[in-house]
Short mmCIF file of C-alpha atoms in Angstrom, two decimals:
data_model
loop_
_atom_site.label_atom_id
_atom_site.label_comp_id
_atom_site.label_asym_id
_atom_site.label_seq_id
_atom_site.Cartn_x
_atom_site.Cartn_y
_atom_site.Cartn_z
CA UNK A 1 173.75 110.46 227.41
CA UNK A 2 173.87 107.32 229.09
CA UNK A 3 176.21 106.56 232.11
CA UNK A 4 179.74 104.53 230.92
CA UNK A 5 180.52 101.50 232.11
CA UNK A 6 182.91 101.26 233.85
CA UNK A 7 185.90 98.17 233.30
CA UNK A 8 186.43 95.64 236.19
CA UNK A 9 190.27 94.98 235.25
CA UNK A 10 190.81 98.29 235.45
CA UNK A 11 191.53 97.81 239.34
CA UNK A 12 194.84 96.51 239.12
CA UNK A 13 197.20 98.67 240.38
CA UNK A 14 197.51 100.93 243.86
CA UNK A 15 196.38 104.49 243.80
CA UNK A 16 198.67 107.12 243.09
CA UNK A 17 200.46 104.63 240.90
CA UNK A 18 200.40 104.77 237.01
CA UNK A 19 198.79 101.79 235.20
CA UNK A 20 199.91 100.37 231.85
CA UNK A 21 196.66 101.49 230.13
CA UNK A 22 198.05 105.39 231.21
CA UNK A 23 201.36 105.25 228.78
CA UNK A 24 201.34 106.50 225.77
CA UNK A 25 204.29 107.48 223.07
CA UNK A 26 203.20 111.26 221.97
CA UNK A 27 205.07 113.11 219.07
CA UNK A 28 205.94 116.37 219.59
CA UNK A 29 204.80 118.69 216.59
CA UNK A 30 207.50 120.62 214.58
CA UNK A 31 206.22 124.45 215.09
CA UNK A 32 207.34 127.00 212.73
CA UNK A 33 209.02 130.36 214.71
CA UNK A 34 206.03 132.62 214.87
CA UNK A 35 206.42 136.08 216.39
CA UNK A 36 204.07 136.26 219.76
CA UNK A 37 204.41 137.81 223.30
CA UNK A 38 206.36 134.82 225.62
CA UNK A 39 204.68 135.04 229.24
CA UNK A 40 205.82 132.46 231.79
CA UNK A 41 207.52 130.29 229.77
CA UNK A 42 204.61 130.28 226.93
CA UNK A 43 204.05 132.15 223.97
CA UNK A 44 201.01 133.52 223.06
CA UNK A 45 200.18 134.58 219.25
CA UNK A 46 198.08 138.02 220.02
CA UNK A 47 199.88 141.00 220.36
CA UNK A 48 197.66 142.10 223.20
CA UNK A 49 197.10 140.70 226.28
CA UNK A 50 193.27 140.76 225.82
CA UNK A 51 193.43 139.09 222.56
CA UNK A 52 193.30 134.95 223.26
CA UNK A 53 194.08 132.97 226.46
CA UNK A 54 195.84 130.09 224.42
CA UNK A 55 199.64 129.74 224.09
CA UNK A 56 200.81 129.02 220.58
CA UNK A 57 203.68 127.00 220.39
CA UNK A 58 205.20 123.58 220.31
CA UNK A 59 203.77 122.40 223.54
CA UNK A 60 200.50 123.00 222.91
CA UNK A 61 200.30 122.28 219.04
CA UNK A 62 201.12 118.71 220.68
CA UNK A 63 197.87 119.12 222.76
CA UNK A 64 196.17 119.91 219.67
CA UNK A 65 196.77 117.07 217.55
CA UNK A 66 196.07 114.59 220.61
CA UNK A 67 192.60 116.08 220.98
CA UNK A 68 192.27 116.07 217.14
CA UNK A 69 192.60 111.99 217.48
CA UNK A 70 190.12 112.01 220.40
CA UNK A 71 187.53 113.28 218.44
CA UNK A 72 188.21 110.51 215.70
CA UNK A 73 187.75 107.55 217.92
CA UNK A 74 184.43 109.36 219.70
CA UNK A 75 182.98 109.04 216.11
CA UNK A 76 185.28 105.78 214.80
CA UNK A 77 181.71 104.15 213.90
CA UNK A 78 180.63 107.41 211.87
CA UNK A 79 180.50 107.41 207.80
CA UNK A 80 182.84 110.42 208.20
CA UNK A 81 184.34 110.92 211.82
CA UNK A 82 185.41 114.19 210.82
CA UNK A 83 182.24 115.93 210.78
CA UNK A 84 178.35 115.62 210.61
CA UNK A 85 177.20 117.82 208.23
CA UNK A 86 175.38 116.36 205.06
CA UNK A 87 177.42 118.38 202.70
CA UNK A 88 177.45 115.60 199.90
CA UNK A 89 179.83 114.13 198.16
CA UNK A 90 181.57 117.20 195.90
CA UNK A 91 181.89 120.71 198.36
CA UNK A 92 184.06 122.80 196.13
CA UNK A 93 185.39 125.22 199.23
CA UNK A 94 185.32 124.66 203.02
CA UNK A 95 186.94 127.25 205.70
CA UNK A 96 187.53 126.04 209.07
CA UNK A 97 188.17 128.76 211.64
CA UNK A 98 190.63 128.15 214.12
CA UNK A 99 192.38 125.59 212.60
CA UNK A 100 194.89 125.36 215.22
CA UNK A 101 197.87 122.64 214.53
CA UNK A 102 195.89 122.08 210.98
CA UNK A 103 195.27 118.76 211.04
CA UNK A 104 191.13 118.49 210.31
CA UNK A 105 191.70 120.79 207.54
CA UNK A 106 194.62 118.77 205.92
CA UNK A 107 192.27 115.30 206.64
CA UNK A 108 189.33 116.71 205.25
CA UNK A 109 191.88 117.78 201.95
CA UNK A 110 192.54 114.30 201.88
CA UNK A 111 189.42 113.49 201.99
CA UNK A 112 187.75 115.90 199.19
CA UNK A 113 190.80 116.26 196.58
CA UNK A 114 188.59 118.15 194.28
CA UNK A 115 187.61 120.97 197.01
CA UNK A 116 189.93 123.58 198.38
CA UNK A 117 189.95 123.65 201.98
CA UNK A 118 191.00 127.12 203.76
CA UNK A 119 192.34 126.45 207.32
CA UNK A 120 192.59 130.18 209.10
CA UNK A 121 194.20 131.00 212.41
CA UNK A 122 195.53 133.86 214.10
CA UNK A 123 199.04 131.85 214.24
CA UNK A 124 200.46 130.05 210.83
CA UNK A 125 199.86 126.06 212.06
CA UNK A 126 203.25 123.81 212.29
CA UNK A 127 202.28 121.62 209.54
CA UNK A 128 205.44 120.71 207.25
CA UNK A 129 203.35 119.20 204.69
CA UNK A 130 199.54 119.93 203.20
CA UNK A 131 198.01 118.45 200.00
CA UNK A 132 198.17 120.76 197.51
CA UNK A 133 194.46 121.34 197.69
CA UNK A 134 194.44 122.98 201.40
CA UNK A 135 195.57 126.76 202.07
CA UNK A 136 196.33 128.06 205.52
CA UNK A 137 195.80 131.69 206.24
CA UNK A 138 196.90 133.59 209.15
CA UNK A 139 193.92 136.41 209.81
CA UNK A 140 191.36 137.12 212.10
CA UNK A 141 188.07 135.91 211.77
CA UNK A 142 186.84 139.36 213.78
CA UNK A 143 187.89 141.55 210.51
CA UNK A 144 186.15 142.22 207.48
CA UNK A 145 186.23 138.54 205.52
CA UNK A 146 187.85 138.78 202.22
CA UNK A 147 187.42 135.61 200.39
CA UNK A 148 186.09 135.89 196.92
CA UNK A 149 183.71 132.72 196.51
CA UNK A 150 181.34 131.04 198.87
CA UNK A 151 181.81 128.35 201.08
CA UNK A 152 179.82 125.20 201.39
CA UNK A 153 181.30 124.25 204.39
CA UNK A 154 182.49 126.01 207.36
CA UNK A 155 183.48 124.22 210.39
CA UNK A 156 185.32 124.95 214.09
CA UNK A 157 186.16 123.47 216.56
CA UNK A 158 187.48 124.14 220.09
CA UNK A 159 186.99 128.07 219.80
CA UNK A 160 185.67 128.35 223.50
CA UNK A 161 186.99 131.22 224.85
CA UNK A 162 187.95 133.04 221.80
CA UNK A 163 185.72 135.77 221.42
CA UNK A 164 182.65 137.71 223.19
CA UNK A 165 179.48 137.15 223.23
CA UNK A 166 179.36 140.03 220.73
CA UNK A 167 182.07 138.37 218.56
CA UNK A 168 180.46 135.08 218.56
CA UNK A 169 177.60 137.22 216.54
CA UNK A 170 179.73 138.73 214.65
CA UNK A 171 181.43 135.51 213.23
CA UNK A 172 178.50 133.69 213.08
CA UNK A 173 176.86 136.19 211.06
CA UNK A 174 179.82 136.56 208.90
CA UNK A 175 179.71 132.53 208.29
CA UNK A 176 176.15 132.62 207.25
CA UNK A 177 176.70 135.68 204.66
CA UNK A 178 179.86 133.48 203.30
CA UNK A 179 178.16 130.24 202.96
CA UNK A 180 176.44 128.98 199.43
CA UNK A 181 172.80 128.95 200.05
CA UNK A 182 172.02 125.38 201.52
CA UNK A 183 175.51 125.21 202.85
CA UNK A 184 176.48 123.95 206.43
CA UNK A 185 178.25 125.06 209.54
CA UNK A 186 179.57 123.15 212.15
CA UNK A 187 180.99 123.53 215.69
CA UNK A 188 182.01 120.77 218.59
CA UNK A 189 183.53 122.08 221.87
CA UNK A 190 183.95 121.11 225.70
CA UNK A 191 182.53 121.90 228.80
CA UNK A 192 185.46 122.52 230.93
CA UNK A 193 184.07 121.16 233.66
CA UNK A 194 184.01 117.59 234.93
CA UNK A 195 181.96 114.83 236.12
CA UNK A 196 181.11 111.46 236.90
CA UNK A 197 178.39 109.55 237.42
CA UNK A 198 178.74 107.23 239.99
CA UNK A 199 180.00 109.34 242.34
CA UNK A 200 183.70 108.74 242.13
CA UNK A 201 184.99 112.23 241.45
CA UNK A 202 183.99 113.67 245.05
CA UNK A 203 184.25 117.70 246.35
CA UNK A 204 187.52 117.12 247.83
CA UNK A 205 189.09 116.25 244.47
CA UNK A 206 190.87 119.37 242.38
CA UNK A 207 188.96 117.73 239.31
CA UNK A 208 185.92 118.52 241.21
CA UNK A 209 186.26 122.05 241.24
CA UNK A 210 188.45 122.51 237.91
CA UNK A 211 186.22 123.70 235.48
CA UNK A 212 184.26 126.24 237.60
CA UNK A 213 187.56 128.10 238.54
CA UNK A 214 187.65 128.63 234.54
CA UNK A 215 184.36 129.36 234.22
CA UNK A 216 184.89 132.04 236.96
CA UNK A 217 188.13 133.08 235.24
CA UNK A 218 186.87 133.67 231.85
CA UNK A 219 184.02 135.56 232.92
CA UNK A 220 186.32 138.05 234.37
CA UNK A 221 187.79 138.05 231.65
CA UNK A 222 185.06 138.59 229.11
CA UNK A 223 185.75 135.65 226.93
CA UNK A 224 183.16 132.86 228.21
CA UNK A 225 183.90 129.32 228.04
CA UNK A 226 180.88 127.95 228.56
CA UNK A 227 180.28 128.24 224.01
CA UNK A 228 179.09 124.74 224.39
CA UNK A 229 176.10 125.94 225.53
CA UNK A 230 175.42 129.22 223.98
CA UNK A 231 176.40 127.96 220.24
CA UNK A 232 173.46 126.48 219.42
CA UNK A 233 171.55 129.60 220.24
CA UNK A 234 173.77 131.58 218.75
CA UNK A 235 173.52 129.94 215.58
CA UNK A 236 170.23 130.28 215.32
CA UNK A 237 169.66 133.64 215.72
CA UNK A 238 172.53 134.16 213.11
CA UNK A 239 169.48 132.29 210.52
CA UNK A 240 170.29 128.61 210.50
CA UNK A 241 167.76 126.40 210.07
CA UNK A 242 167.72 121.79 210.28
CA UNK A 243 169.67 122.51 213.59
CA UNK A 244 170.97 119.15 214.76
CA UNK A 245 173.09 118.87 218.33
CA UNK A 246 175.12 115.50 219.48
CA UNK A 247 176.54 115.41 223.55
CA UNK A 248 179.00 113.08 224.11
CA UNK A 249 180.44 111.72 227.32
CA UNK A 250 184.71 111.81 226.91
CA UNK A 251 186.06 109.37 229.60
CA UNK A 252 189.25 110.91 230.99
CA UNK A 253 191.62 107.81 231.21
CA UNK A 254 191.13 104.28 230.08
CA UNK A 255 188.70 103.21 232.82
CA UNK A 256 185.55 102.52 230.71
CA UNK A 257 184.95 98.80 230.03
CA UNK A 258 183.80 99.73 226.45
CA UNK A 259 186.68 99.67 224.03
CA UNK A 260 186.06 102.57 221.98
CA UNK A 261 185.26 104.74 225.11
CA UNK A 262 188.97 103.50 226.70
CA UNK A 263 190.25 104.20 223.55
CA UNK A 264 189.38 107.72 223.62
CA UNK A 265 190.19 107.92 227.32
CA UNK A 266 193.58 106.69 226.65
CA UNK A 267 193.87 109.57 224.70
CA UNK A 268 191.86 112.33 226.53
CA UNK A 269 194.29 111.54 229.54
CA UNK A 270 197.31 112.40 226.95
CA UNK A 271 195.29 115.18 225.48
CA UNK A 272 194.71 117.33 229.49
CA UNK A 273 198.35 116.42 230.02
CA UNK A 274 199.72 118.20 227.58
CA UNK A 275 197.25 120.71 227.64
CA UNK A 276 196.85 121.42 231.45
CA UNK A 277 199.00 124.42 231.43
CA UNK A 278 197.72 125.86 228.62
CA UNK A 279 194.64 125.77 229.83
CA UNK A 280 195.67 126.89 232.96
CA UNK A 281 198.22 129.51 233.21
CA UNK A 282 196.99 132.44 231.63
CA UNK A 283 193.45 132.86 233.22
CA UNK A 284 194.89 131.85 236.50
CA UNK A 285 198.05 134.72 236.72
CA UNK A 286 195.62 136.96 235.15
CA UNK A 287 191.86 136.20 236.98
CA UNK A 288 192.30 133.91 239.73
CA UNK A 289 191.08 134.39 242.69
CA UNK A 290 191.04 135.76 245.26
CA UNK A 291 193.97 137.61 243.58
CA UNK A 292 195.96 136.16 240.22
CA UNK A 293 198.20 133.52 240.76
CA UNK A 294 201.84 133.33 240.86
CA UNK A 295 203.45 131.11 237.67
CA UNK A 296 204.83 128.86 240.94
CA UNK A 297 201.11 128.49 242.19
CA UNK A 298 199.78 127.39 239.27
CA UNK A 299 202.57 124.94 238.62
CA UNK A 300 201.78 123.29 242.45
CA UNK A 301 198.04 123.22 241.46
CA UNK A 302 198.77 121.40 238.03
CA UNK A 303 201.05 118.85 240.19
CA UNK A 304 197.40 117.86 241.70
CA UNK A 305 195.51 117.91 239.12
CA UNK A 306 197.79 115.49 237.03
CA UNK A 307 198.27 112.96 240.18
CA UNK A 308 194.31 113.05 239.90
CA UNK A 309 194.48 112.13 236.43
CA UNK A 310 195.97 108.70 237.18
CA UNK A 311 193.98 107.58 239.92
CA UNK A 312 191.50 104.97 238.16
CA UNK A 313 189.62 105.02 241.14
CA UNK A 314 187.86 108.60 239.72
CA UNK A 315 185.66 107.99 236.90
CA UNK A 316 185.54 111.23 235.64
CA UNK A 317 184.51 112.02 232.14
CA UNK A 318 184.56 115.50 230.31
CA UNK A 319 181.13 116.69 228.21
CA UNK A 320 181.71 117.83 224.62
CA UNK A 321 178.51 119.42 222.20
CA UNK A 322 178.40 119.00 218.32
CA UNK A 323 176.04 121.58 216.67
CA UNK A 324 175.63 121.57 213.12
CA UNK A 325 172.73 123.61 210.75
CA UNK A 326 172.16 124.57 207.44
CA UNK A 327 171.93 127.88 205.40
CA UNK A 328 167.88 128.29 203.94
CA UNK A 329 167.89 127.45 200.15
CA UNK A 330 167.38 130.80 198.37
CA UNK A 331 163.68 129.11 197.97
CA UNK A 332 163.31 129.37 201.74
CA UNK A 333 164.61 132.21 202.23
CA UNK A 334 162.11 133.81 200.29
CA UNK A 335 159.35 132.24 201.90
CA UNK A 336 160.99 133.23 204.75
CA UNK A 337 160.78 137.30 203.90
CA UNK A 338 157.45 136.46 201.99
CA UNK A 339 155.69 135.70 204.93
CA UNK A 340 157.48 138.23 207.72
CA UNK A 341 156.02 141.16 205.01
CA UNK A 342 152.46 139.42 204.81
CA UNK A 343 152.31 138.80 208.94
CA UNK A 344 151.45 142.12 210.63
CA UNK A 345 153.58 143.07 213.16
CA UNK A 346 151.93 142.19 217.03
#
């Protein structure tokens, strides 16, 4: 990944003061009333506490849809910007897992009128309006999967943190037995950590140290979010094969002189401030350290954070990881068993 460049007009304004490139006009998301647990001021989908670290409601839907439009502009330039995957040009059925506020699944409906596209979540998404060709489910990915006909397509996106190590397994292994022979999966998360590359996001800065308190937190919990970097592994060992990976660089604010990047930055600022406590609140009053958090704590921290956010003096930018691979052809796959039966074993 090559460094960004980094816009000389974008020095206009006094730090700790907002430029003009920071505003943006943000629609909130109608939710639909889903039951959930409501912990400081957030509700959160699982029954159990264990269960997910994400809030599901109105708030965060928001953050959702924001991020979905990041991820457009990062691949603006693509054939498709909504995925990778060579799945030609007539999939009959596509599943994407954690389809959050719903709105890849209802794009890629538009997109493929003839397939059926399931979107499945362990919350019903907000969406008032789907084309008639997409179906969302409310189930969990963890249990025995129940649809009737293969898949050709089955994508994710921002699942970090959802499951175990174990679970990972488990749904990968679950996506490979539901996928046509030949078919695809794909994933694209974050690194929750942050960087820069010309030194402008320093040790003192709360940006500095964000994403290894979350790292720290979710290990304590059990649910890593460091998937970025285990996926492709992962996936793998589940049996993929014609593995591909993309890393992108996500500029956080509009400081990059290129106009795509500061397009996406725009956006990636909107996206963390809607987000931030989201991300934040659960892990910290649960697994912070030394000892959890109080609601008031976190809120002071978040303060910081956000003042950071509009400094365009830090050029900080936020990794992201697209994996995508193929089920074997049935042809491969017996090659595949042909020659582990021939081979003796070491």
């Amino acid at each position: 990944m090559e460094q960004i460049a980094v816009d000389p007009d974008f020095y206009t304004m006094s730090y700790g003061t907002e430029p003009q490139d920071f505003h943006s006009e943000t629609t909130s998301l109608a939710s639909t009333i889903a039951r959930g647990r409501f912990e400081n001021g957030r509700r959160y989908q699982a029954t159990k506490e264990d269960d997910y670290w994400g809030p599901s409601d109105e708030q965060q839907f928001e953050a959702f849809e924001i991020g979905h439009m990041v991820f457009l502009v990062l691949d603006h330039n693509q054939p498709n910007p909504l995925f990778r995957a060579p799945i030609g040009p007539s999939p009959k059925k596509i599943l994407d897992i954690g389809t959050g506020q719903g709105s890849w699944a209802i794009d890629v409906a538009d997109y493929y009128p003839e397939a059926t596209v399931h979107g499945v979540d362990v919350f019903p998404p907000p969406a008032l309006w789907m084309p008639p060709n997409c179906v969302f489910e409310v189930d969990d990915v963890l249990r025995e999967w129940t649809w009737k006909d293969s898949f050709d397509f089955i994508h994710m996106r921002l699942m970090y943190g959802a499951f175990t190590d174990e679970g990972w397994d488990q749904v990968y292994k679950q996506a490979y037995d539901a996928l046509e022979p030949g078919g695809w999966i794909e994933q694209m998360e974050l690194d929750v950590r942050v960087y820069s590359d010309d030194g402008t996001l320093k040790p003192e800065h709360m940006l500095h140290g964000w994403g290894n308190i979350f790292v720290a937190c979710s290990e304590r919990a059990g649910r890593s979010l460091r998937t970025h970097e285990k996926m492709r592994g992962a996936i793998e060992k589940a049996g993929f094969v014609d593995v591909h990976e993309e890393k992108y660089k996500i500029p956080m604010g509009p400081w990059p002189k290129d106009k795509l990047l500061k397009e996406a930055g725009h956006l990636q600022y909107a996206h963390w401030n809607a987000a931030l406590e989201g991300w934040a609140m659960w892990l910290l009053t649960h697994f912070g350290e030394p000892e959890p958090w109080t609601k008031e704590e976190v809120q002071v921290y978040l303060a910081k954070v956000r003042a950071e956010l509009k400094n365009p003096h830090i050029h900080a930018y936020e990794p992201a990881n697209r994996v995508w691979a193929r089920k074997p052809t049935l042809e491969e796959e017996r090659a595949r068993q042909t020659k582990v039966k021939i081979e003796p074993s070491p």
